[in-house]
Coordinates of C-alpha atoms in Angstrom, one line a residue:
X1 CA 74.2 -69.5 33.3
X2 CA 73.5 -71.9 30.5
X3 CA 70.8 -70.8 27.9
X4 CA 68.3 -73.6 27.6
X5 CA 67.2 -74.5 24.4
X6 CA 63.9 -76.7 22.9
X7 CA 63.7 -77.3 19.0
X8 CA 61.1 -77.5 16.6
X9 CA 61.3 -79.5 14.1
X10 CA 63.1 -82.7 13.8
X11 CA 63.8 -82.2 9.9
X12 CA 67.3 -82.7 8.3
X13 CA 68.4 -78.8 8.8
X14 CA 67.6 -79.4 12.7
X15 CA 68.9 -83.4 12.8
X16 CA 72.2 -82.2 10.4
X17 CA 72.8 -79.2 11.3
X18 CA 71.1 -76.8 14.4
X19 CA 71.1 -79.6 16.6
X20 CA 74.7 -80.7 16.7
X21 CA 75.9 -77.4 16.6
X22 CA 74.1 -75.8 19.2
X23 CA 75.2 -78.9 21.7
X24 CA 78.4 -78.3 20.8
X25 CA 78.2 -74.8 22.8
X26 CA 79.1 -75.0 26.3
X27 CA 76.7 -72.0 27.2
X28 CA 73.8 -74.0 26.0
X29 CA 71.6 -77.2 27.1
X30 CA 69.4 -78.5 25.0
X31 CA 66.0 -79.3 26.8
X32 CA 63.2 -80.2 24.3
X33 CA 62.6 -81.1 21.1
X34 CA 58.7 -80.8 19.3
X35 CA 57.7 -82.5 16.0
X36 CA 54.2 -83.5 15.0
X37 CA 55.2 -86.9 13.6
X38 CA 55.4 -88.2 17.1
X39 CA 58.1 -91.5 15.8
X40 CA 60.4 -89.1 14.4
X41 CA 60.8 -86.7 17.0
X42 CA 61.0 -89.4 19.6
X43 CA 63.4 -91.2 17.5
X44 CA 65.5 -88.1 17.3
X45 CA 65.2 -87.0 20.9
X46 CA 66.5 -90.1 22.2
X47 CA 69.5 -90.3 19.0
X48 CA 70.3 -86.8 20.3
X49 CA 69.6 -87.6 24.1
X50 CA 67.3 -84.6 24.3
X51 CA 65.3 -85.3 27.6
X52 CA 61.7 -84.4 26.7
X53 CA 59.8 -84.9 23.5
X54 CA 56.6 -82.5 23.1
X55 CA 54.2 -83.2 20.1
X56 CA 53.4 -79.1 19.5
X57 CA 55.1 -76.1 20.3
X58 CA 52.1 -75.2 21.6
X59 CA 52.8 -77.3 24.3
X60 CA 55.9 -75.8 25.7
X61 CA 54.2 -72.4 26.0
X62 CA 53.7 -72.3 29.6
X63 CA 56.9 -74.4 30.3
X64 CA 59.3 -72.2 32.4
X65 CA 62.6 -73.3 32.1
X66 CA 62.9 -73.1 28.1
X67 CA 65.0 -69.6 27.1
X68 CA 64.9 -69.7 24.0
X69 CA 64.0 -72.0 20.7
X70 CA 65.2 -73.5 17.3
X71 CA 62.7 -73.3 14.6
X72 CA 63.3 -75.4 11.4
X73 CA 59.7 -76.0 10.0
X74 CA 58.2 -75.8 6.7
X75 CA 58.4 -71.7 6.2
X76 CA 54.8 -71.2 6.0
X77 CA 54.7 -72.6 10.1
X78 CA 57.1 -69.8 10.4
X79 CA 54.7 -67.1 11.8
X80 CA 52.6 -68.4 13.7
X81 CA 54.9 -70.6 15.3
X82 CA 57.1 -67.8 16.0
X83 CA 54.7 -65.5 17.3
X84 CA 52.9 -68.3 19.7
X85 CA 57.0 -68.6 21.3
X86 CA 57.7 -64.7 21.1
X87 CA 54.2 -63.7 22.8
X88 CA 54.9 -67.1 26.0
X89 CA 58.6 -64.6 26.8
X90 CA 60.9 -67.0 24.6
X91 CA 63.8 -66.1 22.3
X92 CA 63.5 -67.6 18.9
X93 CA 66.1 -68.7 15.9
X94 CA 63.9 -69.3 13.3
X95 CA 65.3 -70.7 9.4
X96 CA 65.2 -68.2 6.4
X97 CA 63.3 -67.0 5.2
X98 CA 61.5 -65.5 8.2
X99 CA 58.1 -65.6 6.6
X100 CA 56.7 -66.4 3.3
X101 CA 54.9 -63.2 3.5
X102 CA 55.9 -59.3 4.6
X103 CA 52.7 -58.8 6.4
X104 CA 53.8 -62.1 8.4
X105 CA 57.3 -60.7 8.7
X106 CA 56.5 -57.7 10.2
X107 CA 54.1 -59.0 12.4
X108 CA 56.9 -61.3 13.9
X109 CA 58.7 -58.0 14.3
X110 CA 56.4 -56.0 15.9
X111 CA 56.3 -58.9 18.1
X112 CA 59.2 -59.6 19.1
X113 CA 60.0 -56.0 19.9
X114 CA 56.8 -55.7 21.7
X115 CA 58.1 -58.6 24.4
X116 CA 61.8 -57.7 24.1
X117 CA 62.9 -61.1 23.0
X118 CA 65.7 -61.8 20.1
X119 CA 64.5 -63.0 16.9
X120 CA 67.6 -64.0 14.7
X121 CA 66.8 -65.5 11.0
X122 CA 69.3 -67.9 9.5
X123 CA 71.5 -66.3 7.0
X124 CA 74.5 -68.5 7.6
X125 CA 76.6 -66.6 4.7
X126 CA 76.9 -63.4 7.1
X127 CA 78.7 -65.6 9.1
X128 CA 81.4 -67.4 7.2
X129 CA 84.9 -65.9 7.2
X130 CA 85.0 -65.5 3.6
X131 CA 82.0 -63.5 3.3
X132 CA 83.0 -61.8 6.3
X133 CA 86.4 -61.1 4.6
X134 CA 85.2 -59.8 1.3
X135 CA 82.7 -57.7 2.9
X136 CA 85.6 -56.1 5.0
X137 CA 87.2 -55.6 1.4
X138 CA 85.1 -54.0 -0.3
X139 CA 83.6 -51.5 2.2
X140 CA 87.4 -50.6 2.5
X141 CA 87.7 -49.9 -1.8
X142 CA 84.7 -48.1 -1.8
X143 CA 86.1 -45.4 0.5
X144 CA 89.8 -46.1 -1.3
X145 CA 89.1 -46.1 -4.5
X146 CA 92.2 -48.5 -5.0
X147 CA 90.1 -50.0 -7.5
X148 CA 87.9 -47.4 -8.9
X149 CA 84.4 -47.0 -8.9
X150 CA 82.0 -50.1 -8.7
X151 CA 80.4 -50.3 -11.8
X152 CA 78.2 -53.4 -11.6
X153 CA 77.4 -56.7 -9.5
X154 CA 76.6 -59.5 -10.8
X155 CA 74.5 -61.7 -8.2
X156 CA 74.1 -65.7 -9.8
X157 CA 72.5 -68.8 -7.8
X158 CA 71.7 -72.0 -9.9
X159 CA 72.0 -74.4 -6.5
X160 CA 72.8 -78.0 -7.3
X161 CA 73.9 -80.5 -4.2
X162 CA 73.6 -78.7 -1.2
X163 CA 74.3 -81.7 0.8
X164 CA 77.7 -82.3 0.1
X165 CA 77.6 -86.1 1.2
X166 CA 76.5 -84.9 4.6
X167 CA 73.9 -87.5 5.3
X168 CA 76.4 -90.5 4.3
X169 CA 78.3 -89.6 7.2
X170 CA 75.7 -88.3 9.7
X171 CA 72.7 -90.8 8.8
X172 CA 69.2 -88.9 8.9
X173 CA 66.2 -90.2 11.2
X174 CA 63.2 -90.7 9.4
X175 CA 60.0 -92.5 9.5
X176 CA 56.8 -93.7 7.6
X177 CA 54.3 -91.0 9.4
X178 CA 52.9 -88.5 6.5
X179 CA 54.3 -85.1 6.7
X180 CA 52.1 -82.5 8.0
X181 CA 49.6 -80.7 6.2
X182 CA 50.9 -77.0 5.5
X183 CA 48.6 -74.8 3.5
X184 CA 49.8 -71.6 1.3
X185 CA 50.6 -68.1 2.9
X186 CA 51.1 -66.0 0.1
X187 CA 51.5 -62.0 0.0
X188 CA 47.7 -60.8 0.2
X189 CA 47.6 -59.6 -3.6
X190 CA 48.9 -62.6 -4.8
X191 CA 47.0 -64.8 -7.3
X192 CA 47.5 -68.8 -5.5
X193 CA 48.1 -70.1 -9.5
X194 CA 51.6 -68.0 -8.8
X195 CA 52.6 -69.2 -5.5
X196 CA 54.7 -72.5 -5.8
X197 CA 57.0 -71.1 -8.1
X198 CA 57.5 -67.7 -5.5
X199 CA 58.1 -69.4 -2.7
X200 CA 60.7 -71.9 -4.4
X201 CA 62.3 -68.2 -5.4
X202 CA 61.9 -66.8 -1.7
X203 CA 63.0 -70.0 0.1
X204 CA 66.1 -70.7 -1.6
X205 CA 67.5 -67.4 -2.9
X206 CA 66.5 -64.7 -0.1
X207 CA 69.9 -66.2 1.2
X208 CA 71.6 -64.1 -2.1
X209 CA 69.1 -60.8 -1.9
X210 CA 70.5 -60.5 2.4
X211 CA 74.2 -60.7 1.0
X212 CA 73.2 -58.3 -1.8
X213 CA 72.0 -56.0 0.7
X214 CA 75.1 -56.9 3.3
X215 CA 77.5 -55.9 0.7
X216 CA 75.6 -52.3 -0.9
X217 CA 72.8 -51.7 0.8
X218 CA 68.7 -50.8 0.1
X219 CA 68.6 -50.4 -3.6
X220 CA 66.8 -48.2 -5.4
X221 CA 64.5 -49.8 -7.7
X222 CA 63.8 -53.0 -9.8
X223 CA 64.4 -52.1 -13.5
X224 CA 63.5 -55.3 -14.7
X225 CA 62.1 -59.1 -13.7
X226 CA 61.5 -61.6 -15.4
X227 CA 60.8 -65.5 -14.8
X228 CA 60.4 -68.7 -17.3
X229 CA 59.5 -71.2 -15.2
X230 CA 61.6 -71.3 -12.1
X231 CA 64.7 -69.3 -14.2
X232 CA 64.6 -65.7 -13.1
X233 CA 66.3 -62.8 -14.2
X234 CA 66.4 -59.2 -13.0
X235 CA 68.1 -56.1 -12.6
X236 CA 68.1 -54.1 -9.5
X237 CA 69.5 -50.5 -9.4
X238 CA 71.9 -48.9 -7.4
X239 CA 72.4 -45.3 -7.2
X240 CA 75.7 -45.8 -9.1
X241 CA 75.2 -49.3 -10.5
X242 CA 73.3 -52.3 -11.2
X243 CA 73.3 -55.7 -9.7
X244 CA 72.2 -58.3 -12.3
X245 CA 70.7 -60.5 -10.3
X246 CA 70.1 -64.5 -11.7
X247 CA 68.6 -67.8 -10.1
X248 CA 67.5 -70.7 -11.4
X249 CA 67.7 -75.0 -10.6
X250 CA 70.4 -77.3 -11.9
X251 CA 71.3 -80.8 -11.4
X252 CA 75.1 -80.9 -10.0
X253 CA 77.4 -82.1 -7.7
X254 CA 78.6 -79.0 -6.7
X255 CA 77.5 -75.9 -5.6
X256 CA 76.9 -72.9 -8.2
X257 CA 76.6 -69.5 -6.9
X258 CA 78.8 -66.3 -6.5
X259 CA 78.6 -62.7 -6.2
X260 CA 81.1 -60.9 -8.3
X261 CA 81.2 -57.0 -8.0
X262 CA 83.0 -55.4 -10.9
X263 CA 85.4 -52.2 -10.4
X264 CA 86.9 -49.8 -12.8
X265 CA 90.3 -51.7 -12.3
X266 CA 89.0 -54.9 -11.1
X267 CA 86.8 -57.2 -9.7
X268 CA 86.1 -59.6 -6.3
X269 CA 84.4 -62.4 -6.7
X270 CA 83.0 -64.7 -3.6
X271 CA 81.6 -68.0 -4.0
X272 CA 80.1 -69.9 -1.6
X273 CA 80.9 -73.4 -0.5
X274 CA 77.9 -76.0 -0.9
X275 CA 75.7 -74.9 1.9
X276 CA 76.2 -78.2 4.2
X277 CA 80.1 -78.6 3.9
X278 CA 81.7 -78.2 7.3
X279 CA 84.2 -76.0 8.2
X280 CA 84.8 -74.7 4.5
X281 CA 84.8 -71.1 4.2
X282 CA 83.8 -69.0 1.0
X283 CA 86.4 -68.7 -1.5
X284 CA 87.4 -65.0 -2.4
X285 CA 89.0 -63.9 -5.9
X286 CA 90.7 -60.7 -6.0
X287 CA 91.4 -59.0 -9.4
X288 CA 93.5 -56.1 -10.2
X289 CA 94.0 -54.7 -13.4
X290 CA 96.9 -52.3 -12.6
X291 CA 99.3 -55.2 -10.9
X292 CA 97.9 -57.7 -13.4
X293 CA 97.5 -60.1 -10.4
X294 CA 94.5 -62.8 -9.2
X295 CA 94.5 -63.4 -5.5
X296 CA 92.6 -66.1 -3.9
X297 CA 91.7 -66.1 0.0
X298 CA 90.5 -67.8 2.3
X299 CA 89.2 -67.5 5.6
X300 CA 89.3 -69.8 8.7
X301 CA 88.4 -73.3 8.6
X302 CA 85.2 -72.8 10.4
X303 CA 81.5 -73.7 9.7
X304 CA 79.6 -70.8 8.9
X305 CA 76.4 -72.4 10.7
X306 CA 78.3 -73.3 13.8
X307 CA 79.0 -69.3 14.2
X308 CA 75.7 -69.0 13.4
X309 CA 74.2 -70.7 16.5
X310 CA 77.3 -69.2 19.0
X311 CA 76.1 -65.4 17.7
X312 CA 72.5 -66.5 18.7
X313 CA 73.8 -67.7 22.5
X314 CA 76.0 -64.6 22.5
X315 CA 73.4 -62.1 21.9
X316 CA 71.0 -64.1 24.3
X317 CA 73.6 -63.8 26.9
X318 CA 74.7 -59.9 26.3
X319 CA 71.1 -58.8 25.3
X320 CA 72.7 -57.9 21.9
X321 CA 71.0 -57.6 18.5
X322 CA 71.2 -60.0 15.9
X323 CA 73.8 -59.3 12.7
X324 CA 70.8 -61.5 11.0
X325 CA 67.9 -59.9 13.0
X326 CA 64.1 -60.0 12.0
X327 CA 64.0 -56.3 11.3
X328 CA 66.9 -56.9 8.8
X329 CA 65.3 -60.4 7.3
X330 CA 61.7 -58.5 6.8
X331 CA 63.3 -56.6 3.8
X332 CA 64.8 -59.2 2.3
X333 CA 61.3 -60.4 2.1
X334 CA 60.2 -57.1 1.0
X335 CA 62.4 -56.6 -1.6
X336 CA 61.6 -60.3 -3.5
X337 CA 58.2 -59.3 -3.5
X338 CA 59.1 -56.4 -5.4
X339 CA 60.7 -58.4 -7.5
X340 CA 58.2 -60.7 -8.1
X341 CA 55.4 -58.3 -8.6
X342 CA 57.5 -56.0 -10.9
X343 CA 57.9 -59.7 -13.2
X344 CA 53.7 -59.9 -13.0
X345 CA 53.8 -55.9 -13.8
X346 CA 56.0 -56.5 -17.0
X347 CA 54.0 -60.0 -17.8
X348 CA 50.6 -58.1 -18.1
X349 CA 52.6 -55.4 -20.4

């Protein structure tokens, strides 16, 4: 039995990126697609040969033969969007981060445990091969010890292209229509003066607090936080170490972020490809100080997004949970809140 699919949204992540890949899967068939702008989404529908175009979500609620849906909106649609689908029987694949709030979060969770549906968030990194690989590694040296101790993580994001030239070769719909009005959901003791520059934190680098937490864990507390402008610096603790923990904006061709744990005798670092390369897996640097050796891997030639969308199907199909499920994605929005407000804490000191 084929899982059928409608998407909303008919942005680049869904044109680029959710749309292609999910076709590709011979388990799924693509039904519907929903998009306010009503040229766009037509436009896309028929580039895509998606059979029916629906201008809400709200308008597929009582439709009967959609499974499950793809939701790439702006994040503050997120919620309610969600929770409309959840509550009409529908599994959901909604974009990181899950909610721009963690009273929205966990009222997508409650939700979707409530109806027994699937609610997966879209942390692509947990499903590349290099990622996957270095995780293996170092759950296997902290039990070893073939390395020492880990003594700190350093966790750095300063973006740049995230692209990678993918529109040049997969040319992006658009159209004139105004995009749609989207007004703030901040956390409720928020001031709204602080809210553009949190959710630019949230949207972008909740993808490098869920690997943190992947590789070590819940931590323990936030030391420190601080933010000038959209630079931020923090330090999170570890019941045996710190993770620094650095994001900010840059201008670049390429793609600048890694997370680089340090051990007594070495280190392994793991950078990410820029986010929209296909089929290039994270590159893994292994150092050890007692053979005096660098060793680079890397993983299968596969698109970490593509495994994405088969895991969705998969779990679907097997009633499985999610490796990126909402329960998991509510503390990564839990823990940048924490962050945030501990930087407001220190600001008022």
């Amino acid at each position: 039995m084929k899982i059928r699919l409608a998407f909303i949204g008919a942005g680049i992540m869904n044109q680029l990126v959710h749309i292609p890949n999910f076709m590709s899967i011979s388990d799924c068939e693509i039904v519907a697609l929903c998009e306010l702008r009503e040229k766009l989404g037509k436009a896309v529908a028929a580039k895509y040969h998606i059979p029916r175009y629906y201008r809400s979500h709200l308008d597929i609620i009582d439709v009967k033969d959609i499974d499950a849906c793809v939701v790439a909106v702006a994040d503050e649609l997120h919620a309610p969007i969600v929770i409309d689908l959840l509550k009409s029987g529908k599994h959901v694949f909604v974009e990181k981060p899950i909610a721009t709030n963690s009273r929205d979060a966990k009222e997508m969770v409650k939700c979707a445990e409530k109806r027994g549906r699937i609610l997966m968030v879209g942390y692509m990194k947990r499903y590349d091969p290099g990622c996957r690989y270095a995780k293996s590694l170092v759950s296997k040296l902290m039990v070893s010890k073939e390395l020492g101790e880990i003594t700190y993580a350093r966790v750095h994001c300063y973006g740049g292209d995230w692209l990678g030239g993918i529109i040049g070769t997969s040319p992006l719909v658009t159209s004139d229509e105004p995009r749609p009005e989207v007004k703030p959901r901040p956390p409720e003791w928020m001031n709204l003066s602080e809210y553009s520059r949190y959710r630019a934190f949230l949207d972008v680098f909740c993808h490098d607090i869920n690997l943190m937490r992947w590789f070590f864990g819940e931590p323990v507390k936030i030391v420190y936080s601080t933010f000038h402008d959209n630079t931020h610096n923090s330090v999170i603790s570890y019941e045996n170490f710190n993770v620094g923990f650095e994001t900010g904006f840059i201008k670049a061709h390429f793609w600048d972020e890694e997370l680089k744990i340090y051990f007594e005798k070495g280190w392994i670092k793991v950078k990410p490809p820029i986010p929209l390369l296909r089929n290039i897996p994270a590159l893994v640097e292994v150092y050890s100080s007692q053979d005096r050796t660098f060793k680079h891997c890397w993983g299968k030639w596969e698109w970490a997004f593509k495994k994405e969308a088969e895991h969705f199907i998969e779990c679907i199909k097997h009633d499985k949970e999610p490796l990126t499920n909402g329960r998991d994605a509510l503390k990564d929005v839990k823990l940048m809140e924490k962050i945030y407000k501990r930087f407001l804490e220190m600001k008022q000191v």
